[in-house]
XYZ file of C-alpha atoms in Angstrom:
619
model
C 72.442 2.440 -0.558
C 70.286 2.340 -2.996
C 70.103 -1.576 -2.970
C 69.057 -1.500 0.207
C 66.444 0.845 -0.253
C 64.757 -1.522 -3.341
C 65.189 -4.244 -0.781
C 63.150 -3.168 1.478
C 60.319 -1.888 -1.101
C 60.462 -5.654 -1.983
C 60.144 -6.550 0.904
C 57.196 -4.914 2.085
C 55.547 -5.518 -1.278
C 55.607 -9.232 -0.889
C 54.458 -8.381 3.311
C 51.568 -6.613 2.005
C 50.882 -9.576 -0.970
C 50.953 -12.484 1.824
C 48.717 -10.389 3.941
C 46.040 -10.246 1.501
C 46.890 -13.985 0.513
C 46.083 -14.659 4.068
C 42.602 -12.017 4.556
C 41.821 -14.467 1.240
C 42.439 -17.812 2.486
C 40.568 -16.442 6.124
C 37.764 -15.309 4.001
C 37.577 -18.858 1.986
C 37.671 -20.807 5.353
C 34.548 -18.646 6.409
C 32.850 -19.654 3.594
C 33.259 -23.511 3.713
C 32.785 -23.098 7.472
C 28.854 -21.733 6.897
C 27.847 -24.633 4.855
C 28.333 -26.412 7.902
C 26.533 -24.057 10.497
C 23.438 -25.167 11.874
C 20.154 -23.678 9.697
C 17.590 -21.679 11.336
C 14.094 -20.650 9.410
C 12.052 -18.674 11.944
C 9.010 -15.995 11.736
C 9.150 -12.467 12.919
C 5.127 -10.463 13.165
C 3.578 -8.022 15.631
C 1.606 -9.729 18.179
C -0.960 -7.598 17.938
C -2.329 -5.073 14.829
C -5.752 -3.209 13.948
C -8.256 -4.084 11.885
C -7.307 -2.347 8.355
C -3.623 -1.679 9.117
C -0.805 -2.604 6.875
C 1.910 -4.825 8.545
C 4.916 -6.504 8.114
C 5.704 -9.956 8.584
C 9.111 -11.390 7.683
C 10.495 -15.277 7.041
C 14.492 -14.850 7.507
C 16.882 -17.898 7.213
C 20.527 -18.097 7.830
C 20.815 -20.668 4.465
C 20.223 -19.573 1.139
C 16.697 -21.797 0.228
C 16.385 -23.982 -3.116
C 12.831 -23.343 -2.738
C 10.173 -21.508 -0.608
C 6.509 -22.062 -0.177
C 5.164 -19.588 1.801
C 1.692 -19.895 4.121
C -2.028 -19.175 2.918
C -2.273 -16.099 4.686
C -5.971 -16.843 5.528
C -7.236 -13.647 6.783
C -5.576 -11.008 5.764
C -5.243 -9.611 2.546
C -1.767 -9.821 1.001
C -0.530 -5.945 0.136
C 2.587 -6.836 -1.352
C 5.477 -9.559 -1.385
C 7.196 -11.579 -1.193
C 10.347 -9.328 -0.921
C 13.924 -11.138 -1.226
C 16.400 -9.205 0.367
C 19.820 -11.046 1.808
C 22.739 -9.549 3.645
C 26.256 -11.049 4.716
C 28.850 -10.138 7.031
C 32.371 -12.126 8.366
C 34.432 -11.230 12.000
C 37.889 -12.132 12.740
C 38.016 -11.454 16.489
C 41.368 -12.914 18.161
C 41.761 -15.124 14.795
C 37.701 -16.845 15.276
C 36.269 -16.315 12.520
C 32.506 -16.301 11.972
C 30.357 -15.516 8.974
C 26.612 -14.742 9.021
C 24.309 -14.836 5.922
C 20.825 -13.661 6.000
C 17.697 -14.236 3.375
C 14.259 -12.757 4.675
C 11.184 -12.938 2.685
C 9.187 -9.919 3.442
C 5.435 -9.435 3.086
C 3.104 -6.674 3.778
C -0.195 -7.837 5.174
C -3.578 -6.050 5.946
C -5.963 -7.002 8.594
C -9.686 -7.665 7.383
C -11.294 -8.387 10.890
C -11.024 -8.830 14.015
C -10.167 -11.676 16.549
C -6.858 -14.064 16.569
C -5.973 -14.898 13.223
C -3.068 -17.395 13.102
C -0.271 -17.430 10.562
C 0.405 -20.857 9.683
C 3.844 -22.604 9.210
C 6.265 -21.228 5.797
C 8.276 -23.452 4.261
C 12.057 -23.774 2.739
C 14.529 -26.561 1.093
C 17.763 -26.012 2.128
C 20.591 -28.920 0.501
C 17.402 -30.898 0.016
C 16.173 -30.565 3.608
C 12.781 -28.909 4.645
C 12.864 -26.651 7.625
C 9.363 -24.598 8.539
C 8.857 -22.143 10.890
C 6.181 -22.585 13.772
C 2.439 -21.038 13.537
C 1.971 -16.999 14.710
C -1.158 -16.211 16.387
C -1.770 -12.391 15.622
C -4.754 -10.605 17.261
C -6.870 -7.877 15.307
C -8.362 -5.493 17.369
C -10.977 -2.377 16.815
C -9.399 1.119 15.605
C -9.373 1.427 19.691
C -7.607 -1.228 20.175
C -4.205 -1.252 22.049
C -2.316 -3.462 18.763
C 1.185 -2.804 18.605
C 2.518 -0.212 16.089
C 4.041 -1.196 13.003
C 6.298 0.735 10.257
C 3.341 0.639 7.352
C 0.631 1.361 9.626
C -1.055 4.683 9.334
C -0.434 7.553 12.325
C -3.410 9.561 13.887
C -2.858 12.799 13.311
C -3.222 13.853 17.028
C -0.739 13.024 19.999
C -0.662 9.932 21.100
C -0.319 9.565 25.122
C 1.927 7.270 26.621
C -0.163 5.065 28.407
C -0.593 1.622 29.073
C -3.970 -0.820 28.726
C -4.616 -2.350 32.472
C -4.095 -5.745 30.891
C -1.116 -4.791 28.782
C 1.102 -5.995 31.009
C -0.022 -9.107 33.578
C 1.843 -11.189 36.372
C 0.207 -14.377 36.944
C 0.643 -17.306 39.250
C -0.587 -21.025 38.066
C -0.864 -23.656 40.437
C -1.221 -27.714 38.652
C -3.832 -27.957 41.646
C -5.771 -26.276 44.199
C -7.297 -29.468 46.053
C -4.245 -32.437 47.281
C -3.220 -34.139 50.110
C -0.944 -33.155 53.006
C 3.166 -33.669 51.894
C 1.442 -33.623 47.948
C 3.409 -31.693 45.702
C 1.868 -28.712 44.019
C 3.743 -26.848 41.172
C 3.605 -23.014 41.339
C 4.264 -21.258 38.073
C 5.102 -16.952 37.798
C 4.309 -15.862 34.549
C 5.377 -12.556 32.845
C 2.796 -11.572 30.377
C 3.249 -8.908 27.815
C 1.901 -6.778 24.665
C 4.257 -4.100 25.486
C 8.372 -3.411 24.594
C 8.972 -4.339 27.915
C 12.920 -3.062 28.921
C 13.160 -5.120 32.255
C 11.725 -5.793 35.619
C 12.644 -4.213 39.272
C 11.792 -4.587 42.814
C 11.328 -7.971 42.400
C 9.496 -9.894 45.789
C 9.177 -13.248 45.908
C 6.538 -15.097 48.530
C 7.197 -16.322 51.748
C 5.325 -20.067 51.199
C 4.474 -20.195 54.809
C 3.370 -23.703 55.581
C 4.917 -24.749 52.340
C 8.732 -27.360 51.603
C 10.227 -25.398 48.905
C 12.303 -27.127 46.159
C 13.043 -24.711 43.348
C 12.692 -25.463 39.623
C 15.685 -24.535 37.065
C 13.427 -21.866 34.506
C 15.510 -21.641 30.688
C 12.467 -20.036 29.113
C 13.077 -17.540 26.086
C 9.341 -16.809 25.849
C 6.524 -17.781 23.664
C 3.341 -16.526 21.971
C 0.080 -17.195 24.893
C -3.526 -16.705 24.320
C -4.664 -15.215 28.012
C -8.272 -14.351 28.121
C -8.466 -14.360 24.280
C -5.612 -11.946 23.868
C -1.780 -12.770 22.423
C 0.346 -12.389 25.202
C 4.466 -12.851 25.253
C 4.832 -15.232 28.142
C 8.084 -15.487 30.360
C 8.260 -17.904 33.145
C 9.833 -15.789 35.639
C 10.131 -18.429 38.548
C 8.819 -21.931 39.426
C 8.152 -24.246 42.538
C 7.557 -27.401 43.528
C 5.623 -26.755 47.165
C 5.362 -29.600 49.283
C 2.002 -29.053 52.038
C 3.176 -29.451 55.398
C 0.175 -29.220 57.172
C -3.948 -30.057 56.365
C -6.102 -26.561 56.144
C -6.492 -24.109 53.770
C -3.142 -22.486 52.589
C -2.064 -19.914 50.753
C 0.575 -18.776 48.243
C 1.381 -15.094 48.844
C 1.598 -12.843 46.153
C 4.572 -12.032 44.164
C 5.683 -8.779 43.179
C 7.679 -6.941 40.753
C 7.745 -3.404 39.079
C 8.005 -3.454 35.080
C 9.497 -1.059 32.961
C 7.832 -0.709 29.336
C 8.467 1.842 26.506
C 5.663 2.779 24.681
C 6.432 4.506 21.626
C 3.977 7.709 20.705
C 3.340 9.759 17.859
C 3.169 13.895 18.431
C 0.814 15.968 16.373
C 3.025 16.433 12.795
C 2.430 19.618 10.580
C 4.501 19.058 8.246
C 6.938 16.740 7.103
C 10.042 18.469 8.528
C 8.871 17.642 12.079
C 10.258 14.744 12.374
C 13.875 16.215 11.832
C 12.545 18.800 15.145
C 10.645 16.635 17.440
C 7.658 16.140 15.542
C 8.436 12.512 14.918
C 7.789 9.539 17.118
C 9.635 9.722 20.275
C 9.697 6.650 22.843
C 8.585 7.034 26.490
C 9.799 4.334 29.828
C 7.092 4.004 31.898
C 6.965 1.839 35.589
C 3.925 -0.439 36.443
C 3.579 -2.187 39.569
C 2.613 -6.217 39.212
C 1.630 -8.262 41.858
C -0.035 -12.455 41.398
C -3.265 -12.817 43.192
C -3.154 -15.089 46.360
C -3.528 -18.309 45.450
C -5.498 -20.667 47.969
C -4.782 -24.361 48.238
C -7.007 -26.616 50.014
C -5.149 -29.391 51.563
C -6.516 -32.497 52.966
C -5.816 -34.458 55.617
C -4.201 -38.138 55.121
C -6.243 -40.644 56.022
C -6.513 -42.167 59.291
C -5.547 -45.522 60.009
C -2.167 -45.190 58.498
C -0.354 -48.338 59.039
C 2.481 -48.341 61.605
C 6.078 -46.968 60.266
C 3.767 -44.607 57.826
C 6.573 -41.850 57.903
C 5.030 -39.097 55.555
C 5.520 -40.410 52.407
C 3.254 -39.418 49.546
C 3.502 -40.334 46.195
C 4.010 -43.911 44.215
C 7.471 -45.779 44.988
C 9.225 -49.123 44.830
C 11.392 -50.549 47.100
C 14.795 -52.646 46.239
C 17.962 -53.526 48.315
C 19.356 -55.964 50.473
C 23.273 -56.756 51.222
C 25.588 -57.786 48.372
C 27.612 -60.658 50.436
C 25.899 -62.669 52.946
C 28.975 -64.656 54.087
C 31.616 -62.522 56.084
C 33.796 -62.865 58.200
C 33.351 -61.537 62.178
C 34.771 -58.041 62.688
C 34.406 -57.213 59.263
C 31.670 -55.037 57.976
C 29.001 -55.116 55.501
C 26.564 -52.210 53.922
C 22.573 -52.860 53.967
C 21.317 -50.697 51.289
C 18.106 -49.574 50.288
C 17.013 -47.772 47.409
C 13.325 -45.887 47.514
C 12.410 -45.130 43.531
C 9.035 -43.748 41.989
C 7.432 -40.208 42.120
C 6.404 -38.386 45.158
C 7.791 -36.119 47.851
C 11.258 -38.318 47.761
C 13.145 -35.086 49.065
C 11.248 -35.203 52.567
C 11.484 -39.227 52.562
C 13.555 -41.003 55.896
C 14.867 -44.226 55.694
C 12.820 -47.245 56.833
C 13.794 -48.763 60.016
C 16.170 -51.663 59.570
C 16.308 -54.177 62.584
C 19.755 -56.227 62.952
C 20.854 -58.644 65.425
C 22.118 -57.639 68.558
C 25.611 -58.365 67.616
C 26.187 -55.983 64.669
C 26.987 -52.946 64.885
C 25.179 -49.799 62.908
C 26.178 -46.617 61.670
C 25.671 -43.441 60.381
C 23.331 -43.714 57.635
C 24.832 -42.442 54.222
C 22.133 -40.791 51.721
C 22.625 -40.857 47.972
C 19.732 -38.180 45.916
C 19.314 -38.774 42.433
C 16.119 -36.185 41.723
C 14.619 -34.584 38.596
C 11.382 -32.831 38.053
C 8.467 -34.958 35.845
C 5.554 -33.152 35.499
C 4.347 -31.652 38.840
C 6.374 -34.009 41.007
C 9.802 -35.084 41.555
C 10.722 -38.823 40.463
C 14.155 -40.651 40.442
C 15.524 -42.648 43.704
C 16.932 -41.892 46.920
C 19.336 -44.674 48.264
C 20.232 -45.266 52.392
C 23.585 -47.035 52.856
C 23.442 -48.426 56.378
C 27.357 -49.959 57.546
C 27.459 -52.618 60.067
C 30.057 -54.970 61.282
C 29.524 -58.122 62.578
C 31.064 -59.360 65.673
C 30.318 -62.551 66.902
C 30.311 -66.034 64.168
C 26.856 -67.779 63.690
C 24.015 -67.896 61.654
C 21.671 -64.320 62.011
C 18.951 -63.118 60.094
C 18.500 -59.421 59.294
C 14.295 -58.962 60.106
C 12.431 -57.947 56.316
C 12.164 -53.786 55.876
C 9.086 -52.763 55.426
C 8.519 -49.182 53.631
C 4.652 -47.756 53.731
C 3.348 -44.717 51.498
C 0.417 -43.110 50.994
C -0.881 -43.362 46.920
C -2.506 -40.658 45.574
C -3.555 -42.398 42.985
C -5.632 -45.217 44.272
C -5.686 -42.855 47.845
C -4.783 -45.718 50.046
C -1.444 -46.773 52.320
C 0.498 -49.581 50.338
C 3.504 -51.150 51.923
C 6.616 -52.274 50.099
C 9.112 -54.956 51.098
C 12.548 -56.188 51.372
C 12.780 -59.549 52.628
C 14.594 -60.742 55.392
C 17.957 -61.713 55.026
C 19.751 -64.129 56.308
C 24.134 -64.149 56.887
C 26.600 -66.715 57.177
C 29.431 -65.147 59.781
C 31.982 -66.856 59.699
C 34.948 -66.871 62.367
C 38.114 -66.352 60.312
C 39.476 -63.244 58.421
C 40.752 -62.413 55.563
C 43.978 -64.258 55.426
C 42.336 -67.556 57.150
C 43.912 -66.946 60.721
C 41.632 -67.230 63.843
C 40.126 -63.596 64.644
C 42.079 -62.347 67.250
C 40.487 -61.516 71.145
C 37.542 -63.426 70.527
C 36.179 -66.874 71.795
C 34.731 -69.218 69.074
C 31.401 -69.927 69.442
C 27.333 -69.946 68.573
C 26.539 -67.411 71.443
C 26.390 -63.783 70.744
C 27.939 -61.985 73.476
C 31.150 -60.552 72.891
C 34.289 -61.116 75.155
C 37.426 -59.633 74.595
C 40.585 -60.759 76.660
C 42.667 -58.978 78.858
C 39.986 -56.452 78.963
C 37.026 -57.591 81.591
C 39.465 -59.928 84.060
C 43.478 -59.281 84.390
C 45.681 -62.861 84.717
C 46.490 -63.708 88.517
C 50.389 -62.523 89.242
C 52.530 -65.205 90.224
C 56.131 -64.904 91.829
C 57.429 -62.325 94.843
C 55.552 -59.073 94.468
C 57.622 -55.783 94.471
C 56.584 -53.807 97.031
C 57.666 -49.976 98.034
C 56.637 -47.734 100.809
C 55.502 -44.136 98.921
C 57.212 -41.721 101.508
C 54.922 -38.756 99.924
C 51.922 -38.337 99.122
C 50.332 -35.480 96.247
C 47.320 -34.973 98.638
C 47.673 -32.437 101.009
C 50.909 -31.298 99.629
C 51.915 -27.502 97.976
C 51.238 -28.625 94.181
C 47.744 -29.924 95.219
C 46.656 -26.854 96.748
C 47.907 -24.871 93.887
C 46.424 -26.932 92.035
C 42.974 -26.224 93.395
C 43.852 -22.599 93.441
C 44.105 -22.811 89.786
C 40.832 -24.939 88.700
C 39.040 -22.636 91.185
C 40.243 -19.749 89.282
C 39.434 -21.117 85.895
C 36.264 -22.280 87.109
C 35.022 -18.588 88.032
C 36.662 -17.210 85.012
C 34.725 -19.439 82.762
C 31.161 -19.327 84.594
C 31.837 -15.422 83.590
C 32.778 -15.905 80.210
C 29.589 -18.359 80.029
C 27.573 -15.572 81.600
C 28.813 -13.139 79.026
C 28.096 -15.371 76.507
C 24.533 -16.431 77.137
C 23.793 -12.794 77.865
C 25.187 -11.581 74.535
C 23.411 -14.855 72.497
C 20.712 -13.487 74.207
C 20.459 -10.243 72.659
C 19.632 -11.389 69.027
C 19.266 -7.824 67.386
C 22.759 -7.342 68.830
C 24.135 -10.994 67.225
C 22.690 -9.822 63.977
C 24.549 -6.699 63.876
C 27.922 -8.041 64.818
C 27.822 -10.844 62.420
C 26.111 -8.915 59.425
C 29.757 -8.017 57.594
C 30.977 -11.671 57.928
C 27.585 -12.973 56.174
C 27.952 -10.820 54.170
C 30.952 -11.139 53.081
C 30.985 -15.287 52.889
C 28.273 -14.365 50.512
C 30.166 -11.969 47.951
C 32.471 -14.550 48.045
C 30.244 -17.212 47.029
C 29.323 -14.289 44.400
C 33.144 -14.085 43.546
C 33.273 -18.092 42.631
C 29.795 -17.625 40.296
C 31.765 -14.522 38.508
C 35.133 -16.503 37.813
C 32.977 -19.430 36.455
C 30.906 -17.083 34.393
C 27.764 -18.223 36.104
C 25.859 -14.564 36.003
C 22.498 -16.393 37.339
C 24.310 -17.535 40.262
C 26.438 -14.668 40.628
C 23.712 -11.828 40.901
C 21.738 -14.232 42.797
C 24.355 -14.513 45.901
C 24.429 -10.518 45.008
C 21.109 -10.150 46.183
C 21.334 -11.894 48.936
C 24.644 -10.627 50.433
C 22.959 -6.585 49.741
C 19.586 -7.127 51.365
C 20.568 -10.166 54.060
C 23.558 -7.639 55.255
C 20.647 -4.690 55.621
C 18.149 -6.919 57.150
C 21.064 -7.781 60.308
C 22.219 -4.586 60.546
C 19.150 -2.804 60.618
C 17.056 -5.480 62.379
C 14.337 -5.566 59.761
C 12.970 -8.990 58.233
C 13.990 -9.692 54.637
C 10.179 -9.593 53.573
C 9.795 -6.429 55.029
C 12.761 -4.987 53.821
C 12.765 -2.255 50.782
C 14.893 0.221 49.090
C 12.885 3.340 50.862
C 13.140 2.098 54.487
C 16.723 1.163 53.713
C 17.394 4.778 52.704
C 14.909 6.386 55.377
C 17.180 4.240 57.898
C 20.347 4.969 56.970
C 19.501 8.938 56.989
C 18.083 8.644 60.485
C 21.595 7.114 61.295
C 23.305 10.259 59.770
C 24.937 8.286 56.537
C 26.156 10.473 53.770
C 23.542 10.265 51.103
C 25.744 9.421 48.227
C 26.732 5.911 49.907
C 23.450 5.105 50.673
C 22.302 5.897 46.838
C 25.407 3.582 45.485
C 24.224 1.153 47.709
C 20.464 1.137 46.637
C 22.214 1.089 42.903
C 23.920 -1.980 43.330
C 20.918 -3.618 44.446
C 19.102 -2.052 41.631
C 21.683 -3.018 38.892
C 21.864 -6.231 40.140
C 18.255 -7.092 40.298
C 17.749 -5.775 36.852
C 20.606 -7.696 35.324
C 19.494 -10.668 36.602
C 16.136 -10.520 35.252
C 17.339 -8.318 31.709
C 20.291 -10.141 31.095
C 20.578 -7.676 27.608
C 22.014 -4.851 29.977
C 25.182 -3.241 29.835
C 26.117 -3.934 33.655
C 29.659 -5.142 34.461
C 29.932 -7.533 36.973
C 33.530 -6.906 38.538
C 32.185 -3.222 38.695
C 29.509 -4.203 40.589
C 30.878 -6.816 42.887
C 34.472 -4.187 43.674
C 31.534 -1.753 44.488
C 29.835 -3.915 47.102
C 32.815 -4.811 48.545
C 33.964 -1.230 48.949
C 30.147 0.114 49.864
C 29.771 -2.489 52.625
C 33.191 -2.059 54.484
C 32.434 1.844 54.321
C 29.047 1.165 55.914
C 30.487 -0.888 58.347
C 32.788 1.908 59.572
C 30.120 4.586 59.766
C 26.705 2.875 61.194
């Protein structure tokens, strides 16, 4: 017995001894697996300070540095520093393993005067590498000034409100031009600016570009440091658009709006220094401002006149390429004419040039090919027409030259591109060299297929029988007029029904709101299993307000979270499903625009689900 009992305190010393062998070996692993990790040197400063204040500003890289050279500091007068400190820290999650290191060079700065001072770059050797970090504009206001608090600056010994400056926070709309042609592109850029803590964004209303082709840019932008009317800004590119004129006049770009939420941190009037273990302290404060973009107006000019014929709207600078691969085929088999239109312009909104073929051949559907990305303020790349034909008749033809036609901004005159004319060899035997069958060898171009147009004369006795009843007049014909008669009224009623219920739009609307909707959470369903959170809270927002907008008969643009809620109360819904349904647009709108929050989305998308087919039931 007591064998066993050692045995098993051997065994579970040599358990616990391989475990720590293991944590060991883990831990080495982390360590040879940071020397490989990528290095990052970067700069972290207020954006803005006042005049006199102490500071902080930190250089922190995830390497430890052979050598740093820090910047001149021209300026500001240079309190203290640099500080070394360094930290470290390994996770096993699920068996990954990841270790972090940290080094940050810390100095304390004080501003002399006012203006935007910029910090240039610092610099590091890391394995004999140099890495720097990029230039910091700071701006020094006045004692008045609205600079951002730091941790070393002094505290007023009165209460602070919590307030913001008129131009702390600023939503902007640039437009690369205000003066083009008609099917020119314009690019429209919505621009966060910020000197707050800003938490997120709500309510957000996009323009409806009236008179405007839309094509929507992709935005990945983290933010950066922007001097807006000589202040330091934090700029976000909330949204961006390429909008494509559609008619000559004066246009205009609606505004876009969006509520902001900023915390403002404030000081309260401190006695002594055991107020800030009873309130005393600083104490942060979420306060709501609504932004809206000023209209933008575009003037947009007429194309010339004179435009040569086939001039189809094109506007931009483009090449022309194409022609058929094999000029020599045989009749009844087919052939593709392709052309490809290339360059910069408004390619999306292009047609294909009209391609004139001999009578003989036979034309399809056109097949369109896109290959787009944005350059600048336009779109380039190509956009290729695949026209199939099949030849039916041998000879010699000749496919007439296509001529394309555009409008330059450039030079601002037409130009016309060409592909010459072709000529094809059709030849009258197929693929395996036998004689094409049903069709009569020869130069001409008609087409005559036997036993089709004129039947062989019969020759011999004919066989003859007298039909001793007839269908017309009979019991099965009347019945069968009985019946078509009968299906004819029942279907002019059904048709009546129908045209009277199509008819009544508001009523269409209403009945097809859940389905809409619904196709649309699904679409929201495929975005969450591929972990596309963009897409997902994008299809979100759409299914919530487009499902409102049906049922309630109220455009989109119109549409907002008080006249949803002062609509569903006239319609006696219980107030607690109305306010989960104002949340999920809420949540939803902020997650998409924050994506640091703490929303889940199955919660949200097995609460839209539930909220709609409850509202369906009730309204």
């Amino acid at each position: 017995m007591k064998s066993n009992v050692f045995m098993k305190k051997q065994k579970g010393i040599v358990s616990c001894n391989m475990k720590k062998v293991l944590l060991l070996i883990i831990f080495l692993f982390a360590l040879t697996i940071n020397s490989f990790a990528q290095v990052t040197f970067e700069i972290g400063a207020p954006n803005a300070v006042e005049v006199g204040s102490a500071f902080k500003v930190e250089f922190k890289s995830n390497a430890k540095p052979q050598d740093f050279l820090p910047p001149d500091f021209k300026g500001f007068n240079v309190i203290a520093g640099p500080t070394i400190s360094t930290g470290q820290s390994v996770n096993i999650i699920n068996g990954s393993v990841t270790r972090e290191e940290s080094y940050t060079y810390v100095f304390v700065l004080q501003a002399t005067e006012t203006g935007n001072v910029t910090i240039g770059p610092a610099e590091i050797t890391v394995k004999g590498e140099k890495y720097s970090t990029k230039s910091r504009i700071i701006e020094v206001v006045s004692g008045g000034g609205s600079a951002e608090p730091s941790q070393n600056s002094s505290v007023a010994s009165q209460n602070q409100s919590a307030t913001l400056a008129s131009d702390d926070i600023l939503l902007i709309a640039n437009v690369s031009s205000r003066n083009v042609y008609k099917g020119q592109p314009v690019r429209v850029t919505f621009k966060l600016l910020t000197r707050a803590s800003l938490r997120g964004i709500d309510n957000v209303k996009m323009p409806a570009f009236n008179n405007f082709w839309t094509q929507e840019i992709d935005v990945n932008d983290n933010g950066k440091q922007e001097t807006y009317n000589n202040k330091v800004y934090e700029a976000v590119v909330l949204k961006e658009y390429l909008l494509y004129p559609q008619q000559a006049g004066e246009l205009v770009v609606e505004p876009m709006s969006i509520t902001a939420l900023a915390q403002i941190v404030t000081q309260n009037r401190r006695q002594s220094i055991f107020d800030d273990f009873f309130g005393g302290g600083p104490s942060v404060q979420q306060i709501r401002k609504d932004l809206a973009t000023q209209p933008v107006r575009i003037n947009v000019k007429e194309l010339p006149a004179g435009a040569p014929v086939g001039f189809n709207g094109a506007v931009g600078n483009f090449a022309l390429s194409g022609g058929i691969a094999e000029t020599e085929i045989a009749a009844n088999q087919s052939g593709n004419y392709i052309i490809t239109i290339s360059g910069t312009g408004n390619l999306p909104t292009v047609n294909a040039p009209k391609v004139t073929m001999p009578s003989s051949f036979e034309q399809y559907s056109v097949r369109t090919n896109e290959d787009y990305r944005t350059q600048g303020n336009n779109i380039s790349g190509s956009k290729t027409f695949t026209i199939p034909f099949i030849a039916r008749a041998e000879g010699r033809f000749t496919i007439d030259a296509v001529n394309f036609t555009f409008f330059n901004t450039t030079t601002e005159q037409y130009e016309t591109v060409t592909i010459p004319a072709v000529s094809m060899n059709i030849t009258g035997t197929g693929q395996e060299g036998q004689s094409t069958p049903g069709i009569i060898s020869g130069t001409k171009e008609d087409l005559r297929i036997l036993d089709n147009d004129i039947r062989y004369i019969r020759t011999g006795s004919p066989d003859l029988r007298t039909r001793r009843s007839f269908f017309i007049w009979s019991l099965p014909y009347f019945l069968t007029l009985f019946l078509l008669l009968c299906g004819f009224i029942c279907s002019l009623i059904y048709l009546r029904e129908k045209i009277e219920f199509n008819s009544n739009t508001k009523l269409v609307r209403n009945k097809k709101a859940q389905k809409i909707a619904l196709k649309r959470l699904k679409n929201a369903e495929k975005n969450m299993l591929a972990k596309n959170e963009q897409g997902f809270y994008e299809e979100m927002l759409k299914a919530m307000w487009g499902y409102m907008s049906d049922k309630l008969d109220i455009p989109v643009a119109e549409l907002s979270k008080d006249n949803i809620k002062n609509e569903l109360s006239g319609r006696g819904i219980d107030e607690v499903l109305i306010d989960r349904y104002i949340k999920i647009i809420s949540d939803s709108e902020f997650a998409r625009y924050a994506p640091v929050s703490d929303i889940t989305i199955g919660d949200i998308y097995n609460s839209a689900v539930d909220t709609i087919s409850k509202l369906e039931a009730k309204i």
